[in-house]
Tab-separated table of C-alpha atoms in Angstrom:
chain	number	residue	atom	x	y	z
O	85	UNK	CA	128.466	-70.297	103.738
O	86	UNK	CA	124.983	-69.212	104.625
O	87	UNK	CA	123.191	-65.943	104.797
O	88	UNK	CA	121.000	-65.402	107.826
O	89	UNK	CA	118.220	-62.932	107.556
O	90	UNK	CA	116.467	-62.192	110.755
O	91	UNK	CA	113.462	-59.877	111.110
O	92	UNK	CA	113.108	-58.870	114.700
O	93	UNK	CA	111.582	-56.316	117.024
O	94	UNK	CA	113.573	-53.024	116.867
O	95	UNK	CA	113.874	-52.710	120.632
O	96	UNK	CA	115.643	-56.103	120.744
O	97	UNK	CA	118.370	-55.209	118.356
O	98	UNK	CA	120.805	-53.944	120.909
O	99	UNK	CA	120.704	-57.011	123.128
O	100	UNK	CA	120.877	-59.427	120.092
O	101	UNK	CA	123.856	-57.409	118.706
O	102	UNK	CA	125.694	-57.411	122.029
O	103	UNK	CA	125.183	-61.201	122.464
O	104	UNK	CA	126.443	-61.882	118.903
O	105	UNK	CA	129.489	-59.747	119.393
O	106	UNK	CA	130.190	-61.571	122.711
O	107	UNK	CA	130.288	-64.852	120.737
O	108	UNK	CA	132.563	-63.359	118.101
O	109	UNK	CA	129.983	-62.742	115.347
O	110	UNK	CA	130.741	-59.099	114.511
O	111	UNK	CA	129.800	-58.619	110.923
O	112	UNK	CA	126.193	-57.694	110.166
O	113	UNK	CA	124.038	-55.284	108.112
O	114	UNK	CA	120.953	-53.862	109.709
O	115	UNK	CA	118.062	-52.265	107.964
O	116	UNK	CA	114.884	-50.659	109.354
O	117	UNK	CA	111.932	-52.296	107.765
O	118	UNK	CA	108.161	-52.424	108.218
O	119	UNK	CA	106.130	-55.525	107.776
O	120	UNK	CA	103.392	-57.911	108.936
O	121	UNK	CA	103.087	-61.558	109.623
O	122	UNK	CA	100.279	-64.034	109.423
O	123	UNK	CA	98.385	-62.100	112.126
O	124	UNK	CA	98.282	-59.016	109.989
O	125	UNK	CA	99.750	-56.504	112.417
O	126	UNK	CA	97.979	-55.321	115.534
O	127	UNK	CA	94.285	-54.489	115.810
O	128	UNK	CA	93.508	-51.689	118.254
O	129	UNK	CA	89.946	-51.209	119.578
O	130	UNK	CA	88.466	-47.716	120.019
O	131	UNK	CA	84.941	-47.831	121.343
O	132	UNK	CA	83.725	-50.425	118.994
O	133	UNK	CA	85.770	-49.101	116.033
O	134	UNK	CA	88.744	-51.156	115.027
O	135	UNK	CA	92.063	-49.548	113.886
O	136	UNK	CA	94.385	-51.954	112.105
O	137	UNK	CA	98.065	-51.098	112.544
O	138	UNK	CA	99.059	-53.079	109.533
O	139	UNK	CA	102.790	-52.644	109.014
O	140	UNK	CA	104.736	-52.739	112.213
O	141	UNK	CA	108.285	-51.363	112.370
O	142	UNK	CA	110.959	-54.086	112.547
O	143	UNK	CA	114.644	-54.342	111.939
O	144	UNK	CA	116.274	-56.812	109.516
O	145	UNK	CA	119.664	-58.254	110.491
O	146	UNK	CA	121.641	-59.827	107.594
O	147	UNK	CA	124.689	-61.886	108.330
O	148	UNK	CA	126.798	-64.206	106.218
O	149	UNK	CA	128.498	-66.905	108.367
O	150	UNK	CA	130.264	-70.233	107.992
O	151	UNK	CA	127.997	-73.215	107.897
O	152	UNK	CA	129.164	-74.487	111.326
O	153	UNK	CA	128.185	-71.114	112.877
O	154	UNK	CA	124.633	-70.999	111.588
O	155	UNK	CA	123.063	-72.872	114.539
O	156	UNK	CA	124.910	-70.800	117.182
O	157	UNK	CA	123.824	-67.500	115.599
O	158	UNK	CA	120.188	-68.607	115.264
O	159	UNK	CA	120.203	-69.691	118.878
O	160	UNK	CA	121.441	-66.314	120.017
O	161	UNK	CA	118.929	-64.473	117.925
O	162	UNK	CA	116.089	-66.615	119.164
O	163	UNK	CA	117.185	-66.244	122.774
O	164	UNK	CA	117.535	-62.464	122.825
O	165	UNK	CA	114.815	-61.385	120.383
O	166	UNK	CA	112.057	-63.513	121.802
O	167	UNK	CA	109.182	-62.186	123.926
O	168	UNK	CA	106.933	-65.216	123.385
O	169	UNK	CA	104.217	-63.040	121.730
O	170	UNK	CA	103.029	-62.527	118.153
O	171	UNK	CA	105.370	-60.283	116.224
O	172	UNK	CA	108.645	-61.697	117.429
O	173	UNK	CA	109.807	-62.087	113.831
O	174	UNK	CA	111.312	-64.606	111.443
O	175	UNK	CA	114.640	-66.006	110.517
O	176	UNK	CA	115.531	-67.069	106.975
O	177	UNK	CA	118.555	-69.001	105.809
O	178	UNK	CA	119.961	-68.851	102.309
O	179	UNK	CA	122.841	-70.603	100.582
O	180	UNK	CA	125.676	-68.079	99.536
O	181	UNK	CA	127.456	-68.928	96.285
O	182	UNK	CA	130.386	-66.683	96.771
O	183	UNK	CA	131.644	-64.020	99.214
O	184	UNK	CA	134.408	-61.391	98.619
O	185	UNK	CA	135.457	-58.188	100.147
O	186	UNK	CA	135.413	-55.008	98.078
O	187	UNK	CA	138.918	-53.923	99.245
O	188	UNK	CA	140.514	-57.397	99.683
O	189	UNK	CA	140.431	-60.470	97.487
U	7	UNK	CA	98.656	3.533	137.192
U	8	UNK	CA	99.630	1.528	134.100
U	9	UNK	CA	103.278	1.889	132.894
U	10	UNK	CA	103.408	1.315	129.180
U	11	UNK	CA	107.064	0.196	129.210
U	12	UNK	CA	106.495	-2.393	131.942
U	13	UNK	CA	103.348	-3.547	130.177
U	14	UNK	CA	105.125	-3.993	126.801
U	15	UNK	CA	107.960	-5.882	128.584
U	16	UNK	CA	105.587	-8.284	130.365
U	17	UNK	CA	103.525	-8.900	127.219
U	18	UNK	CA	106.626	-9.986	125.453
U	19	UNK	CA	107.852	-11.995	128.356
U	20	UNK	CA	104.506	-13.815	128.439
U	21	UNK	CA	104.792	-14.777	124.805
U	22	UNK	CA	108.329	-16.058	125.469
U	23	UNK	CA	107.208	-18.183	128.274
U	24	UNK	CA	104.387	-19.625	126.214
U	25	UNK	CA	107.068	-20.866	123.733
U	26	UNK	CA	108.641	-22.854	126.518
U	27	UNK	CA	105.726	-25.262	126.682
U	28	UNK	CA	106.060	-26.600	123.119
U	29	UNK	CA	109.816	-26.269	123.879
U	30	UNK	CA	109.368	-28.840	126.658
U	31	UNK	CA	107.323	-30.947	124.222
U	32	UNK	CA	110.243	-30.948	121.635
U	33	UNK	CA	112.804	-31.522	124.461
U	34	UNK	CA	110.921	-34.521	125.664
U	35	UNK	CA	109.794	-35.614	122.122
U	36	UNK	CA	113.347	-36.098	120.959
U	37	UNK	CA	114.189	-38.302	124.000
U	38	UNK	CA	111.463	-40.831	123.473
U	39	UNK	CA	111.301	-43.541	120.825
U	40	UNK	CA	110.196	-42.593	117.338
U	41	UNK	CA	106.780	-44.147	117.803
U	42	UNK	CA	105.854	-41.683	120.550
U	43	UNK	CA	107.338	-38.357	119.449
U	44	UNK	CA	104.049	-36.899	118.281
U	45	UNK	CA	102.354	-38.007	121.506
U	46	UNK	CA	105.059	-36.335	123.671
U	47	UNK	CA	104.873	-32.998	121.822
U	48	UNK	CA	101.011	-33.209	121.701
U	49	UNK	CA	100.902	-33.805	125.521
U	50	UNK	CA	102.629	-30.470	126.054
U	51	UNK	CA	100.102	-28.677	123.771
U	52	UNK	CA	97.228	-30.484	125.519
U	53	UNK	CA	98.592	-29.431	128.891
U	54	UNK	CA	98.721	-25.824	127.736
U	55	UNK	CA	95.264	-25.741	126.218
U	56	UNK	CA	93.773	-27.435	129.240
U	57	UNK	CA	95.375	-25.115	131.814
U	58	UNK	CA	94.546	-22.078	129.639
U	59	UNK	CA	90.868	-22.714	130.134
U	60	UNK	CA	91.050	-23.934	133.766
U	61	UNK	CA	93.107	-20.812	134.674
U	62	UNK	CA	90.671	-18.194	133.290
U	63	UNK	CA	87.713	-20.091	134.739
U	64	UNK	CA	88.920	-20.730	138.311
U	65	UNK	CA	92.622	-21.529	138.483
U	66	UNK	CA	93.711	-17.910	138.723
U	67	UNK	CA	91.232	-17.287	141.396
U	68	UNK	CA	92.316	-20.276	143.480
U	69	UNK	CA	95.878	-19.042	143.238
U	70	UNK	CA	95.446	-15.269	143.539
U	71	UNK	CA	91.895	-14.815	145.044
U	72	UNK	CA	91.306	-13.644	148.607
U	73	UNK	CA	93.358	-15.874	150.940
U	74	UNK	CA	91.640	-18.695	152.757
U	75	UNK	CA	93.654	-19.876	155.806
U	76	UNK	CA	96.988	-19.356	154.027
U	77	UNK	CA	96.252	-22.455	151.927
U	78	UNK	CA	94.266	-21.389	148.820
U	79	UNK	CA	92.609	-18.349	147.193
U	80	UNK	CA	88.828	-17.894	147.116
U	81	UNK	CA	86.582	-17.851	144.129
U	82	UNK	CA	86.185	-14.159	144.014
U	83	UNK	CA	87.956	-13.928	140.615
U	84	UNK	CA	85.900	-16.810	139.203
U	85	UNK	CA	85.687	-16.452	135.411
U	86	UNK	CA	88.035	-13.502	135.716
U	87	UNK	CA	85.553	-11.512	137.769
U	88	UNK	CA	87.280	-8.235	138.762
U	89	UNK	CA	90.365	-8.904	136.580
U	90	UNK	CA	90.374	-5.885	134.364
U	91	UNK	CA	92.473	-3.654	132.267
U	92	UNK	CA	93.679	-1.485	135.155
U	93	UNK	CA	96.300	-2.322	137.634
U	94	UNK	CA	99.481	-1.406	139.445
U	95	UNK	CA	102.212	-0.993	136.775
U	96	UNK	CA	100.747	-3.589	134.461
U	97	UNK	CA	97.105	-4.372	133.792
U	98	UNK	CA	95.619	-7.108	136.078
U	99	UNK	CA	94.686	-9.054	133.092
U	100	UNK	CA	98.269	-9.160	131.896
U	101	UNK	CA	99.430	-10.432	135.260
U	102	UNK	CA	96.737	-13.130	134.923
U	103	UNK	CA	97.995	-14.346	131.594
U	104	UNK	CA	101.628	-14.133	132.679
U	105	UNK	CA	100.776	-16.476	135.433
U	106	UNK	CA	98.728	-18.640	133.070
U	107	UNK	CA	101.707	-19.514	130.885
U	108	UNK	CA	103.613	-20.633	133.963
U	109	UNK	CA	100.776	-22.910	135.009
U	110	UNK	CA	100.534	-24.456	131.513
U	111	UNK	CA	104.304	-25.069	131.362
U	112	UNK	CA	104.268	-26.824	134.773
U	113	UNK	CA	101.809	-29.426	133.710
U	114	UNK	CA	103.827	-30.002	130.500
U	115	UNK	CA	106.974	-30.707	132.492
U	116	UNK	CA	105.035	-33.288	134.546
U	117	UNK	CA	104.340	-35.356	131.399
U	118	UNK	CA	107.863	-36.707	131.796
U	119	UNK	CA	106.683	-39.261	134.297
U	120	UNK	CA	103.963	-40.539	132.014
U	121	UNK	CA	105.942	-40.709	128.734
U	122	UNK	CA	104.996	-43.315	126.177
U	123	UNK	CA	102.254	-45.033	128.273
U	124	UNK	CA	99.541	-42.650	129.280
U	125	UNK	CA	95.962	-42.677	127.876
U	126	UNK	CA	95.251	-39.129	126.486
U	127	UNK	CA	91.818	-38.976	127.996
U	128	UNK	CA	93.054	-39.987	131.423
U	129	UNK	CA	95.868	-37.467	131.131
U	130	UNK	CA	93.274	-34.690	130.545
U	131	UNK	CA	91.337	-35.704	133.736
U	132	UNK	CA	94.507	-36.166	135.777
U	133	UNK	CA	95.944	-32.896	134.442
U	134	UNK	CA	92.848	-30.921	135.384
U	135	UNK	CA	92.859	-32.382	138.928
U	136	UNK	CA	96.563	-31.809	139.229
U	137	UNK	CA	96.734	-28.194	138.134
U	138	UNK	CA	93.748	-27.419	140.446
U	139	UNK	CA	94.856	-29.324	143.559
U	140	UNK	CA	98.604	-29.151	143.334
U	141	UNK	CA	99.659	-26.187	141.202
U	142	UNK	CA	97.075	-23.636	142.257
U	143	UNK	CA	97.638	-24.033	146.046
U	144	UNK	CA	101.438	-23.976	145.551
U	145	UNK	CA	101.105	-20.737	143.535
U	146	UNK	CA	98.926	-19.301	146.255
U	147	UNK	CA	101.477	-20.248	148.986
U	148	UNK	CA	104.337	-18.587	147.157
U	149	UNK	CA	102.764	-15.629	145.361
U	150	UNK	CA	99.111	-15.301	146.206
U	151	UNK	CA	99.484	-14.362	149.924
U	152	UNK	CA	99.588	-17.929	151.269
U	153	UNK	CA	101.482	-19.165	154.299
U	154	UNK	CA	104.935	-19.357	152.523
U	155	UNK	CA	104.887	-15.771	151.477
U	156	UNK	CA	103.588	-14.724	154.979
U	157	UNK	CA	106.573	-16.618	156.363
U	158	UNK	CA	108.896	-14.699	154.136
U	159	UNK	CA	109.920	-17.531	151.775
U	160	UNK	CA	111.529	-16.205	148.614
U	161	UNK	CA	110.543	-17.794	145.273
U	162	UNK	CA	111.181	-15.221	142.539
U	163	UNK	CA	110.023	-17.098	139.485
U	164	UNK	CA	108.755	-20.513	140.724
U	165	UNK	CA	111.346	-22.878	142.120
U	166	UNK	CA	108.781	-24.479	144.382
U	167	UNK	CA	105.616	-23.673	142.417
U	168	UNK	CA	106.870	-24.819	138.948
U	169	UNK	CA	109.831	-26.997	139.437
U	170	UNK	CA	109.591	-28.856	142.756
U	171	UNK	CA	105.847	-29.431	142.000
U	172	UNK	CA	106.296	-30.806	138.575
U	173	UNK	CA	109.475	-32.741	139.317
U	174	UNK	CA	108.226	-34.581	142.398
U	175	UNK	CA	104.768	-34.808	140.822
U	176	UNK	CA	106.361	-36.559	137.816
U	177	UNK	CA	108.045	-39.103	140.179
U	178	UNK	CA	104.884	-39.834	141.982
U	179	UNK	CA	102.912	-40.353	138.720
U	180	UNK	CA	105.669	-42.559	137.334
U	181	UNK	CA	105.422	-44.746	140.401
U	182	UNK	CA	101.685	-45.209	139.942
U	183	UNK	CA	101.608	-45.647	136.190
U	184	UNK	CA	104.552	-48.132	136.244
U	185	UNK	CA	107.559	-48.704	133.993
U	186	UNK	CA	107.318	-48.733	130.256
U	187	UNK	CA	107.199	-52.180	128.738
U	188	UNK	CA	110.668	-53.562	128.386
U	189	UNK	CA	112.231	-50.857	130.625
U	190	UNK	CA	115.660	-51.873	131.767
U	191	UNK	CA	115.803	-54.641	129.026
U	192	UNK	CA	115.074	-53.147	125.665
U	193	UNK	CA	116.788	-50.265	124.013
U	194	UNK	CA	115.113	-46.920	124.805
U	195	UNK	CA	117.594	-44.597	123.271
U	196	UNK	CA	116.498	-41.080	122.319
U	197	UNK	CA	115.318	-41.111	118.764
U	198	UNK	CA	115.934	-37.527	117.746
U	199	UNK	CA	118.618	-35.616	119.641
U	200	UNK	CA	118.479	-32.482	117.400
U	201	UNK	CA	114.800	-32.160	118.319
U	202	UNK	CA	115.768	-32.177	122.011
U	203	UNK	CA	118.428	-29.604	121.418
U	204	UNK	CA	115.859	-27.408	119.684
U	205	UNK	CA	113.501	-27.783	122.600
U	206	UNK	CA	116.352	-26.989	124.963
U	207	UNK	CA	117.175	-23.860	122.938
U	208	UNK	CA	113.536	-22.698	123.133
U	209	UNK	CA	113.534	-23.343	126.846
U	210	UNK	CA	116.715	-21.336	127.418
U	211	UNK	CA	115.326	-18.459	125.342
U	212	UNK	CA	111.908	-18.522	126.983
U	213	UNK	CA	113.477	-18.625	130.398
U	214	UNK	CA	114.638	-15.047	129.998
U	215	UNK	CA	110.985	-14.106	129.874
U	216	UNK	CA	110.224	-16.506	132.709
U	217	UNK	CA	112.753	-15.079	135.096
U	218	UNK	CA	113.235	-11.440	134.001
U	219	UNK	CA	109.428	-11.061	133.431
U	220	UNK	CA	108.738	-12.254	136.988
U	221	UNK	CA	109.903	-8.761	138.199
U	222	UNK	CA	106.755	-7.533	136.416
U	223	UNK	CA	108.625	-4.350	135.489
U	224	UNK	CA	111.335	-3.371	133.066
U	225	UNK	CA	113.940	-2.421	135.616
U	226	UNK	CA	117.338	-3.323	137.058
U	227	UNK	CA	116.116	-6.315	138.933
U	228	UNK	CA	114.701	-7.766	135.663
U	229	UNK	CA	118.142	-7.049	133.989
U	230	UNK	CA	119.896	-8.820	136.861
U	231	UNK	CA	117.479	-11.771	136.580
U	232	UNK	CA	118.235	-12.013	132.904
U	233	UNK	CA	121.988	-12.044	133.574
U	234	UNK	CA	121.964	-14.598	136.380
U	235	UNK	CA	119.612	-16.808	134.335
U	236	UNK	CA	122.028	-16.975	131.450
U	237	UNK	CA	125.041	-17.404	133.774
U	238	UNK	CA	123.573	-20.291	135.742
U	239	UNK	CA	122.467	-22.076	132.548
U	240	UNK	CA	125.923	-21.796	131.036
U	241	UNK	CA	127.549	-22.979	134.341
U	242	UNK	CA	125.083	-25.920	134.501
U	243	UNK	CA	125.668	-26.910	130.935
U	244	UNK	CA	129.502	-26.964	131.367
U	245	UNK	CA	129.317	-28.715	134.784
U	246	UNK	CA	127.093	-31.552	133.544
U	247	UNK	CA	129.117	-31.894	130.373
U	248	UNK	CA	132.401	-32.161	132.375
U	249	UNK	CA	130.827	-34.662	134.776
U	250	UNK	CA	129.525	-36.842	131.884
U	251	UNK	CA	132.845	-36.551	130.122
U	252	UNK	CA	134.540	-38.328	133.018
U	253	UNK	CA	132.006	-41.202	132.584
U	254	UNK	CA	132.415	-41.286	128.775
U	255	UNK	CA	131.608	-38.864	125.998
U	256	UNK	CA	130.466	-35.298	126.594
U	257	UNK	CA	127.021	-35.840	125.149
U	258	UNK	CA	125.016	-32.942	123.751
U	259	UNK	CA	121.998	-34.344	125.629
U	260	UNK	CA	123.937	-34.007	128.870
U	261	UNK	CA	125.068	-30.495	127.977
U	262	UNK	CA	121.514	-29.307	127.309
U	263	UNK	CA	120.217	-31.158	130.359
U	264	UNK	CA	122.817	-29.323	132.441
U	265	UNK	CA	121.649	-25.991	130.983
U	266	UNK	CA	118.116	-26.764	131.994
U	267	UNK	CA	119.263	-27.782	135.472
U	268	UNK	CA	121.029	-24.461	135.829
U	269	UNK	CA	117.928	-22.596	134.632
U	270	UNK	CA	115.768	-24.475	137.093
U	271	UNK	CA	118.031	-23.790	140.062
U	272	UNK	CA	118.420	-20.095	139.350
U	273	UNK	CA	114.655	-19.598	138.939
U	274	UNK	CA	113.661	-18.990	142.675
U	275	UNK	CA	116.911	-17.032	143.198
U	276	UNK	CA	116.879	-14.803	140.045
U	277	UNK	CA	115.770	-11.632	141.756
U	278	UNK	CA	117.882	-12.067	144.816
U	279	UNK	CA	121.461	-13.110	143.819
U	280	UNK	CA	124.332	-11.816	141.752
U	281	UNK	CA	126.111	-13.351	138.785
U	282	UNK	CA	128.973	-14.836	140.808
U	283	UNK	CA	126.544	-16.733	143.039
U	284	UNK	CA	124.697	-17.760	139.776
U	285	UNK	CA	127.893	-19.576	138.619
U	286	UNK	CA	128.079	-21.543	141.882
U	287	UNK	CA	124.273	-22.283	141.778
U	288	UNK	CA	124.597	-23.424	138.146
U	289	UNK	CA	127.643	-25.669	138.675
U	290	UNK	CA	126.116	-27.352	141.716
U	291	UNK	CA	122.828	-27.827	139.907
U	292	UNK	CA	124.594	-29.476	136.941
U	293	UNK	CA	126.425	-31.862	139.279
U	294	UNK	CA	123.637	-32.841	141.659
U	295	UNK	CA	120.977	-33.187	138.877
U	296	UNK	CA	123.358	-35.427	136.950
U	297	UNK	CA	123.959	-37.423	140.196
U	298	UNK	CA	120.170	-37.672	140.713
U	299	UNK	CA	119.796	-38.950	137.151
U	300	UNK	CA	122.414	-41.687	137.747
U	301	UNK	CA	120.635	-42.549	141.063
U	302	UNK	CA	117.303	-42.880	139.280
U	303	UNK	CA	118.773	-45.154	136.640
U	304	UNK	CA	120.521	-47.319	139.304
U	305	UNK	CA	117.227	-47.654	141.147
U	306	UNK	CA	115.492	-48.692	138.005
U	307	UNK	CA	112.847	-45.864	138.309
U	308	UNK	CA	111.208	-45.061	134.966
U	309	UNK	CA	110.659	-41.394	135.599
U	310	UNK	CA	111.313	-41.426	131.887
U	311	UNK	CA	112.619	-37.963	130.991
U	312	UNK	CA	114.066	-36.887	134.269
U	313	UNK	CA	111.702	-34.156	135.343
U	314	UNK	CA	112.395	-35.380	138.889
U	315	UNK	CA	116.253	-35.313	138.496
U	316	UNK	CA	116.310	-32.015	136.770
U	317	UNK	CA	113.218	-30.004	137.926
U	318	UNK	CA	112.554	-31.667	141.169
U	319	UNK	CA	116.113	-31.937	142.541
U	320	UNK	CA	117.188	-28.754	140.682
U	321	UNK	CA	114.225	-26.803	142.028
U	322	UNK	CA	114.915	-28.086	145.578
U	323	UNK	CA	118.547	-26.991	145.362
U	324	UNK	CA	117.461	-23.655	143.916
U	325	UNK	CA	115.088	-22.957	146.751
U	326	UNK	CA	117.813	-23.790	149.327
U	327	UNK	CA	120.418	-21.900	147.333
U	328	UNK	CA	118.270	-18.819	147.319
U	329	UNK	CA	118.466	-18.940	151.184
U	330	UNK	CA	122.296	-19.222	151.008
U	331	UNK	CA	123.189	-16.687	148.341
U	332	UNK	CA	120.566	-14.000	148.418
U	333	UNK	CA	121.954	-10.533	149.072
U	334	UNK	CA	120.300	-7.426	150.278
U	335	UNK	CA	122.265	-5.499	147.676
U	336	UNK	CA	120.000	-6.938	144.968
U	337	UNK	CA	116.728	-8.240	146.361
U	338	UNK	CA	116.724	-6.572	149.802
U	339	UNK	CA	117.201	-9.846	151.702
U	340	UNK	CA	120.433	-11.348	152.991
U	341	UNK	CA	121.011	-15.134	153.124
U	342	UNK	CA	123.230	-17.589	154.959
U	343	UNK	CA	126.405	-16.285	153.131
U	344	UNK	CA	125.663	-12.898	154.627
U	345	UNK	CA	124.886	-14.209	158.083
U	346	UNK	CA	121.128	-14.551	157.923
U	347	UNK	CA	120.472	-18.110	159.095
U	348	UNK	CA	116.722	-17.307	159.493
U	349	UNK	CA	116.144	-16.833	155.735
U	350	UNK	CA	117.979	-20.054	155.054
U	351	UNK	CA	115.777	-21.965	157.439
U	352	UNK	CA	112.602	-20.475	155.944
U	353	UNK	CA	113.749	-21.642	152.507
U	354	UNK	CA	114.344	-25.122	153.811
U	355	UNK	CA	110.939	-25.297	155.335
U	356	UNK	CA	109.245	-24.002	152.096
U	357	UNK	CA	111.143	-26.402	149.879
U	358	UNK	CA	110.404	-29.390	151.971
U	359	UNK	CA	106.666	-28.514	152.381
U	360	UNK	CA	106.380	-28.041	148.608
U	361	UNK	CA	108.113	-31.347	147.904
U	362	UNK	CA	106.011	-33.315	150.379
U	363	UNK	CA	102.775	-31.747	149.260
U	364	UNK	CA	103.416	-32.174	145.521
U	365	UNK	CA	104.540	-35.821	145.959
U	366	UNK	CA	101.780	-36.952	148.279
U	367	UNK	CA	98.879	-35.168	146.442
U	368	UNK	CA	100.110	-36.234	142.982
U	369	UNK	CA	100.438	-39.770	144.233
U	370	UNK	CA	96.851	-39.873	145.475
U	371	UNK	CA	95.422	-38.181	142.398
U	372	UNK	CA	97.210	-40.571	140.004
U	373	UNK	CA	96.089	-43.542	142.102
U	374	UNK	CA	92.459	-42.350	142.019
U	375	UNK	CA	92.594	-41.829	138.215
U	376	UNK	CA	94.310	-45.142	137.734
U	377	UNK	CA	91.801	-47.026	139.820
U	378	UNK	CA	88.756	-45.394	138.201
U	379	UNK	CA	89.363	-44.849	134.453
U	380	UNK	CA	92.858	-46.201	134.190
U	381	UNK	CA	95.931	-44.064	133.570
U	382	UNK	CA	97.706	-46.424	131.234
U	383	UNK	CA	97.112	-47.604	127.725
U	384	UNK	CA	96.834	-51.338	126.809
U	385	UNK	CA	99.981	-53.385	126.167
U	386	UNK	CA	99.250	-53.508	122.377
U	387	UNK	CA	98.726	-49.735	122.264
U	388	UNK	CA	101.970	-49.139	124.057
U	389	UNK	CA	103.845	-51.464	121.766
U	390	UNK	CA	102.697	-49.783	118.600
U	391	UNK	CA	103.352	-46.439	120.234
U	392	UNK	CA	101.187	-43.632	121.432
U	393	UNK	CA	101.491	-41.700	118.067
U	394	UNK	CA	99.334	-44.245	116.321
U	395	UNK	CA	97.329	-45.530	119.294
U	396	UNK	CA	96.339	-42.156	120.764
U	397	UNK	CA	96.456	-39.857	117.820
U	398	UNK	CA	96.211	-42.059	114.683
U	399	UNK	CA	99.297	-40.248	113.368
U	400	UNK	CA	102.887	-41.364	112.683
U	401	UNK	CA	106.280	-39.850	111.825
U	402	UNK	CA	106.969	-42.993	109.782
U	403	UNK	CA	105.775	-43.939	106.339
């Protein structure tokens, strides 16, 4: 099993989530986060003075899926979260050692 | 001769109407995304401050100065010249400030069409032009001795002046400034519904001062205006809620929007109709404003916070409804229901003229501001939100 951690633009969450549900991937945990990538946020110009908006609001989607579903889930996230500009986010994949429900075994 | 009771009443009503402007700000602020809440509330305050100065300098004079051709007032009251402490019933200066709070509120309603994408500096320029060239003439037509009042058009508290003007103005401004980035694709859900409900509550409360105060005297007509205002708001709230229930859940946002629709529609009629008519006016307002909102969404128009659907369409309906339901028993004039077709036709002419004038002039003004100094922020500024890009402030960490 793999854990997928995707950091995306908050406004894209609904479309990504809908697309994942449509393909049968229901389970996810979503957290509101703030962060920056290699570009260090967004620089706004005000009459010669620069204002650096350093930590941009994002959402983090965490999903644990079977190995064979990883590529499909990533493809959906990339398709629906992408704008083609800086700040579209990152996807990380981790190995999961064990997974169990709190209620069930 | 000054009447102390009337003066006390109108002073309190003026303060109540002032509270409606930040009320609009909170109402709108809760409906935008979290990155633009401060901007939305601030725009209402900016509108109020801007109009407060414009009005005492020349706005009041343009609206209530000596009539020029039925279109606009002269500059004889420039810088409050001749507006003193004496008056008929209430001091002239109190009438001036009562009208000032209306003008400030109207520009605040218009910010709906510019939500989350307007440059603050450009809004100030646009707002100054708009209140001078759209609001002031309309106020003159209805209340300052202009052609509409000469014709006998009834507008008790500003259906054409405040609501048709700001609603159709917002639509015109939205068409010029363009849709928000990602509109129709990305999620643009309201970020803080309790804030909107609080703003709606302040509006409902302030509206008693708006409508009852428009009698400018503490008398039976003011009391009737108070009652019909509340009745229409309640009917509008329940009607919109029922209609939205059929389409899904009865949202609180729909309920409060319906209340505002009812309040808008009863505004021109408040001094002329009875409570039973107010129920009909409110119900119809709730239903047609909700339909207008659905129409706007279907057409992909980003008149973001529905000033057009609620104030524009609701104000239009209210102006027409005044001509249908007005009764001589209350305001001295009968409407269509009581056999007076003439009054109904006058109301139609007045509403259509206000709608066309507000839309066309706003469109031209927004276009001029856009082509000269630019109405809209850059893409990056819009993306990070107007709170940070325009004010350097944030509701987040």
